[in-house]
C-alpha positions as a LaTeX table, in Angstrom:
\begin{tabular}{lrrr}
\hline
Residue & $x$ (\AA) & $y$ (\AA) & $z$ (\AA) \\
\hline
Thr1 & 0.11 & $-0.03$ & $-0.09$ \\
Glu2 & 0.96 & 3.68 & $-0.28$ \\
Gln3 & 1.19 & 4.04 & 3.52 \\
Met4 & 3.67 & 1.05 & 3.67 \\
Arg5 & 5.82 & 2.50 & 0.96 \\
Thr6 & 6.09 & 5.77 & 2.67 \\
Val7 & 6.91 & 4.05 & 5.91 \\
Ala8 & 9.65 & 2.14 & 4.03 \\
Ser9 & 11.11 & 5.46 & 2.73 \\
Asn10 & 11.60 & 6.53 & 6.46 \\
His11 & 15.23 & 5.30 & 6.59 \\
Pro12 & 15.85 & 6.26 & 10.31 \\
Tyr13 & 12.88 & 4.21 & 11.30 \\
Leu14 & 14.00 & 1.20 & 9.31 \\
Leu15 & 17.51 & 1.45 & 10.72 \\
Leu16 & 16.03 & 1.62 & 14.13 \\
Leu17 & 14.04 & $-1.53$ & 13.58 \\
Gly18 & 17.12 & $-3.42$ & 12.44 \\
Leu19 & 19.10 & $-2.05$ & 15.40 \\
Lys20 & 16.29 & $-3.03$ & 17.79 \\
Gly21 & 15.89 & $-6.54$ & 16.23 \\
Phe22 & 19.56 & $-7.42$ & 16.60 \\
Leu23 & 20.14 & $-6.09$ & 20.18 \\
Leu24 & 17.09 & $-7.80$ & 21.45 \\
Cys25 & 18.16 & $-11.21$ & 19.87 \\
Ala26 & 21.51 & $-10.66$ & 21.58 \\
Ile27 & 19.99 & $-9.96$ & 24.95 \\
Asp28 & 17.46 & $-12.84$ & 24.57 \\
Ile29 & 20.12 & $-15.49$ & 23.62 \\
Ser30 & 22.31 & $-14.45$ & 26.62 \\
Ser31 & 19.29 & $-14.48$ & 28.90 \\
Ala32 & 18.06 & $-17.78$ & 27.67 \\
Thr33 & 21.34 & $-19.57$ & 28.36 \\
Leu34 & 22.27 & $-17.85$ & 31.50 \\
Ala35 & 20.90 & $-20.50$ & 33.84 \\
Phe36 & 22.78 & $-23.22$ & 31.79 \\
Phe37 & 26.07 & $-21.21$ & 32.16 \\
Ile38 & 25.68 & $-20.78$ & 35.82 \\
Val39 & 24.80 & $-24.31$ & 36.47 \\
Trp40 & 26.88 & $-26.33$ & 34.03 \\
Ile41 & 29.97 & $-23.98$ & 33.56 \\
Leu42 & 30.22 & $-22.23$ & 36.94 \\
Gly43 & 28.85 & $-25.19$ & 38.80 \\
Arg44 & 26.64 & $-23.03$ & 41.00 \\
Ser45 & 23.22 & $-23.72$ & 42.48 \\
Tyr46 & 19.80 & $-22.26$ & 41.52 \\
Ser47 & 19.88 & $-20.07$ & 44.53 \\
Asp48 & 22.96 & $-18.46$ & 43.29 \\
Leu49 & 21.31 & $-18.04$ & 40.00 \\
Gly50 & 18.55 & $-15.96$ & 41.62 \\
Thr51 & 21.14 & $-13.63$ & 43.21 \\
Ile52 & 22.86 & $-13.22$ & 39.80 \\
Ile53 & 19.70 & $-12.37$ & 38.13 \\
Leu54 & 18.89 & $-9.96$ & 40.87 \\
Val55 & 22.31 & $-8.18$ & 40.66 \\
Thr56 & 21.81 & $-7.98$ & 36.72 \\
Ser57 & 18.40 & $-6.30$ & 37.24 \\
Ile58 & 19.89 & $-3.81$ & 39.70 \\
Gly59 & 22.61 & $-2.96$ & 37.20 \\
Gln60 & 20.12 & $-2.39$ & 34.49 \\
Ile61 & 17.93 & $-0.18$ & 36.85 \\
Ile62 & 21.00 & 1.87 & 37.81 \\
Gly63 & 22.33 & 2.04 & 34.26 \\
Ala64 & 19.30 & 3.67 & 32.64 \\
Pro65 & 19.71 & 7.12 & 34.40 \\
Leu66 & 23.49 & 7.06 & 34.21 \\
Trp67 & 23.26 & 6.45 & 30.51 \\
Gln68 & 20.62 & 9.12 & 30.08 \\
Arg69 & 23.04 & 11.66 & 31.49 \\
Val70 & 25.73 & 10.44 & 28.97 \\
Gln71 & 23.05 & 10.87 & 26.15 \\
Leu72 & 22.21 & 14.51 & 27.06 \\
Arg73 & 25.97 & 15.28 & 26.87 \\
Ala74 & 27.36 & 13.05 & 24.15 \\
Gly75 & 24.19 & 12.40 & 22.01 \\
Ser76 & 22.41 & 9.15 & 21.27 \\
Arg77 & 24.77 & 7.58 & 18.82 \\
Leu78 & 27.91 & 7.92 & 20.88 \\
Thr79 & 26.00 & 6.75 & 23.94 \\
Phe80 & 24.81 & 3.60 & 22.02 \\
Phe81 & 28.29 & 2.86 & 20.92 \\
Leu82 & 29.78 & 3.18 & 24.42 \\
Ser83 & 26.97 & 1.00 & 26.04 \\
Ala84 & 27.21 & $-1.55$ & 23.15 \\
Ala85 & 31.01 & $-1.81$ & 23.53 \\
Val86 & 30.73 & $-2.32$ & 27.34 \\
Tyr87 & 27.96 & $-4.97$ & 26.79 \\
Ala88 & 30.13 & $-6.79$ & 24.04 \\
Ile89 & 33.30 & $-6.78$ & 26.30 \\
Val90 & 31.44 & $-8.09$ & 29.24 \\
Cys91 & 29.96 & $-10.84$ & 27.18 \\
Leu92 & 33.23 & $-11.87$ & 25.77 \\
Ser93 & 34.68 & $-11.91$ & 29.35 \\
Trp94 & 32.49 & $-15.10$ & 30.00 \\
Leu95 & 35.02 & $-16.99$ & 27.91 \\
Leu96 & 37.41 & $-16.58$ & 30.93 \\
Ala97 & 34.84 & $-17.94$ & 33.46 \\
Asp98 & 35.06 & $-21.34$ & 34.93 \\
Ala99 & 33.97 & $-23.31$ & 38.08 \\
Gln100 & 36.91 & $-21.86$ & 39.99 \\
Glu101 & 35.57 & $-18.23$ & 39.45 \\
Pro102 & 34.70 & $-16.53$ & 42.79 \\
Leu103 & 31.07 & $-15.46$ & 43.09 \\
Thr104 & 32.15 & $-11.89$ & 43.54 \\
Ile105 & 33.68 & $-11.74$ & 40.18 \\
Thr106 & 30.65 & $-13.31$ & 38.54 \\
Leu107 & 28.38 & $-10.71$ & 40.29 \\
Ala108 & 30.74 & $-7.81$ & 39.16 \\
Arg109 & 30.43 & $-9.08$ & 35.53 \\
Val110 & 26.68 & $-9.35$ & 35.55 \\
Phe111 & 26.40 & $-6.01$ & 37.39 \\
Leu112 & 28.45 & $-4.42$ & 34.42 \\
Lys113 & 26.39 & $-6.27$ & 31.95 \\
Gly114 & 23.15 & $-5.11$ & 33.42 \\
Ile115 & 24.36 & $-1.44$ & 33.29 \\
Ala116 & 25.37 & $-1.69$ & 29.65 \\
Ala117 & 21.94 & $-3.35$ & 28.83 \\
Gly118 & 20.39 & $-0.41$ & 30.46 \\
Gly119 & 22.11 & 1.91 & 27.94 \\
Ile120 & 21.40 & 0.06 & 24.77 \\
Leu121 & 17.75 & $-0.55$ & 25.67 \\
Leu122 & 17.38 & 3.18 & 26.66 \\
Ile123 & 18.60 & 4.41 & 23.35 \\
Gly124 & 16.54 & 1.93 & 21.46 \\
Gln125 & 13.49 & 3.39 & 23.20 \\
Ala126 & 14.55 & 6.99 & 22.99 \\
Leu127 & 15.02 & 7.05 & 19.24 \\
Leu128 & 11.49 & 5.78 & 18.62 \\
Pro129 & 9.78 & 9.27 & 19.14 \\
Asp130 & 12.35 & 10.95 & 16.93 \\
Thr131 & 11.64 & 8.59 & 14.05 \\
Ile132 & 7.90 & 8.98 & 14.51 \\
Glu133 & 8.14 & 12.75 & 14.57 \\
Tyr134 & 10.47 & 12.63 & 11.46 \\
Asp135 & 7.77 & 10.70 & 9.59 \\
Arg136 & 5.10 & 13.24 & 10.63 \\
Leu137 & 7.08 & 16.28 & 9.64 \\
Arg138 & 8.20 & 14.64 & 6.31 \\
Thr139 & 4.88 & 13.30 & 5.29 \\
Gly140 & 2.23 & 15.50 & 7.19 \\
Leu141 & 0.52 & 12.32 & 8.25 \\
Arg142 & 0.14 & 11.09 & 11.95 \\
Arg143 & 0.98 & 7.32 & 11.91 \\
Glu144 & 2.22 & 6.81 & 15.47 \\
Gly145 & $-0.09$ & 3.78 & 15.80 \\
Ile146 & 1.36 & 2.03 & 12.69 \\
Leu147 & 4.93 & 2.80 & 13.40 \\
Ser148 & 4.61 & 1.90 & 17.22 \\
Gly149 & 2.71 & $-1.23$ & 16.27 \\
Met150 & 5.43 & $-2.29$ & 13.84 \\
Tyr151 & 8.20 & $-1.56$ & 16.49 \\
Thr152 & 6.33 & $-3.74$ & 19.17 \\
Thr153 & 6.10 & $-6.50$ & 16.42 \\
Ile154 & 9.75 & $-6.44$ & 15.84 \\
Glu155 & 10.41 & $-6.58$ & 19.54 \\
Lys156 & 8.26 & $-9.81$ & 19.87 \\
Phe157 & 9.68 & $-11.32$ & 16.73 \\
Ser158 & 13.27 & $-10.60$ & 17.94 \\
Phe159 & 12.67 & $-12.43$ & 21.19 \\
Ala160 & 11.01 & $-15.36$ & 19.49 \\
Ile161 & 14.00 & $-15.60$ & 17.00 \\
Gly162 & 16.51 & $-15.43$ & 19.83 \\
Ala163 & 14.82 & $-18.13$ & 21.84 \\
Ala164 & 14.42 & $-20.33$ & 18.77 \\
Leu165 & 18.01 & $-20.02$ & 17.55 \\
Thr166 & 19.26 & $-20.85$ & 21.09 \\
Gly167 & 17.12 & $-23.97$ & 21.22 \\
Val168 & 18.34 & $-25.11$ & 17.76 \\
Tyr169 & 21.94 & $-24.36$ & 18.48 \\
Leu170 & 21.89 & $-26.23$ & 21.77 \\
Gly171 & 19.98 & $-29.11$ & 20.39 \\
Ala172 & 22.46 & $-29.44$ & 17.48 \\
Ser173 & 25.28 & $-29.34$ & 19.94 \\
Gly174 & 24.02 & $-32.40$ & 21.74 \\
Tyr175 & 22.68 & $-30.56$ & 24.88 \\
Val176 & 20.70 & $-33.09$ & 27.05 \\
Ala177 & 17.98 & $-31.19$ & 28.87 \\
Lys178 & 17.03 & $-34.04$ & 31.26 \\
Leu179 & 20.61 & $-34.29$ & 32.72 \\
Asn180 & 21.12 & $-33.40$ & 36.38 \\
Pro181 & 24.24 & $-31.22$ & 37.02 \\
Ala182 & 24.88 & $-33.13$ & 40.17 \\
Thr183 & 24.88 & $-36.53$ & 38.53 \\
Gly184 & 25.53 & $-36.16$ & 34.85 \\
Glu185 & 27.79 & $-34.32$ & 32.38 \\
Gln186 & 27.01 & $-32.49$ & 29.17 \\
Pro187 & 28.75 & $-33.35$ & 25.90 \\
Gln188 & 31.86 & $-31.18$ & 25.36 \\
Glu189 & 30.35 & $-29.71$ & 22.30 \\
Ala190 & 27.18 & $-28.60$ & 24.38 \\
Ile191 & 29.43 & $-26.89$ & 26.90 \\
Thr192 & 31.18 & $-25.03$ & 24.01 \\
Ala193 & 27.74 & $-23.95$ & 22.79 \\
Ile194 & 26.67 & $-22.60$ & 26.11 \\
Tyr195 & 29.91 & $-20.69$ & 26.22 \\
Tyr196 & 29.21 & $-19.11$ & 22.80 \\
Cys197 & 25.66 & $-18.31$ & 23.61 \\
Gln198 & 27.01 & $-16.32$ & 26.61 \\
Ser199 & 29.86 & $-14.70$ & 24.90 \\
Val200 & 30.56 & $-14.66$ & 21.17 \\
Leu201 & 26.99 & $-14.72$ & 19.73 \\
Pro202 & 25.53 & $-11.86$ & 21.82 \\
Ala203 & 28.69 & $-9.76$ & 21.29 \\
Ala204 & 28.54 & $-10.26$ & 17.57 \\
Leu205 & 24.82 & $-9.43$ & 17.45 \\
Ile206 & 25.37 & $-6.21$ & 19.26 \\
Met207 & 28.15 & $-5.24$ & 17.05 \\
Ile208 & 25.71 & $-5.78$ & 14.15 \\
Ala209 & 23.15 & $-3.57$ & 15.81 \\
Ala210 & 25.93 & $-0.85$ & 16.23 \\
Cys211 & 26.48 & $-1.07$ & 12.44 \\
Phe212 & 22.89 & 0.05 & 11.98 \\
Met213 & 23.60 & 3.03 & 14.23 \\
Ile214 & 26.52 & 3.96 & 12.07 \\
Phe215 & 24.11 & 4.86 & 9.28 \\
Tyr216 & 21.56 & 6.42 & 11.60 \\
Arg217 & 21.80 & 10.18 & 10.98 \\
Leu218 & 18.68 & 11.67 & 12.45 \\
Asp219 & 19.51 & 14.19 & 15.21 \\
Ala220 & 18.09 & 17.17 & 17.03 \\
Ser221 & 19.21 & 19.67 & 14.38 \\
Thr222 & 17.58 & 17.78 & 11.65 \\
Leu223 & 14.34 & 17.72 & 13.52 \\
Val224 & 14.48 & 21.39 & 14.19 \\
Ala225 & 15.15 & 22.10 & 10.52 \\
Leu226 & 12.08 & 19.96 & 9.44 \\
Arg227 & 9.91 & 21.69 & 12.23 \\
Arg228 & 10.77 & 25.09 & 10.66 \\
Glu229 & 9.95 & 23.97 & 7.12 \\
Ala230 & 6.80 & 22.09 & 8.06 \\
Pro231 & 3.28 & 23.78 & 7.79 \\
Ala232 & 1.86 & 24.88 & 11.05 \\
Ser233 & $-0.72$ & 22.24 & 11.12 \\
Ala234 & 1.81 & 19.42 & 10.83 \\
\hline
\end{tabular}
């Protein structure tokens, strides 16, 4: 339809959809395998897992306002690059983790990961109103419902894809879901897959998301110029 064609011509919005899709896939793959990593790689109990998830959430809550301050000073693009870089580095640091790692190191790692996640999620949400306003100023049409709906659909689709890819990858690697960590051992290929799902794959997907941000050029000055040119009724 004509509306969908004009939406497709909103390049900042399309870039945002790509960015959001890849970063949510990264977060979902990491989240989906966290319990496996804590139990099978670090050899910790499910009670420790609860503490680790809590610390991750605290980091994310603390991180959002901190990154918002960075955004006000450095702009959205640089803030995303910084938070994405921190997230990727923390993810890759899981490659160094093993059963001898002290719990304090694990908690410090997931706390930093939570802070970084707060930044990339903040920017992903903060850019949506800008792309919607850009669409309105450029076309004179109010399509907040359509654009917000497509954005939400991408979010759900990305989480579904992340979970599906994780299941397929672990299954292909020989992961045995019914095994008890106290009495059995996973195949080495499955252990390697768990490592990769916590480290390499999320880091790579976040870097792909950052590539979309490289081409994202919509900023405050562009919107100000469009507001001046737009009719008063727009």
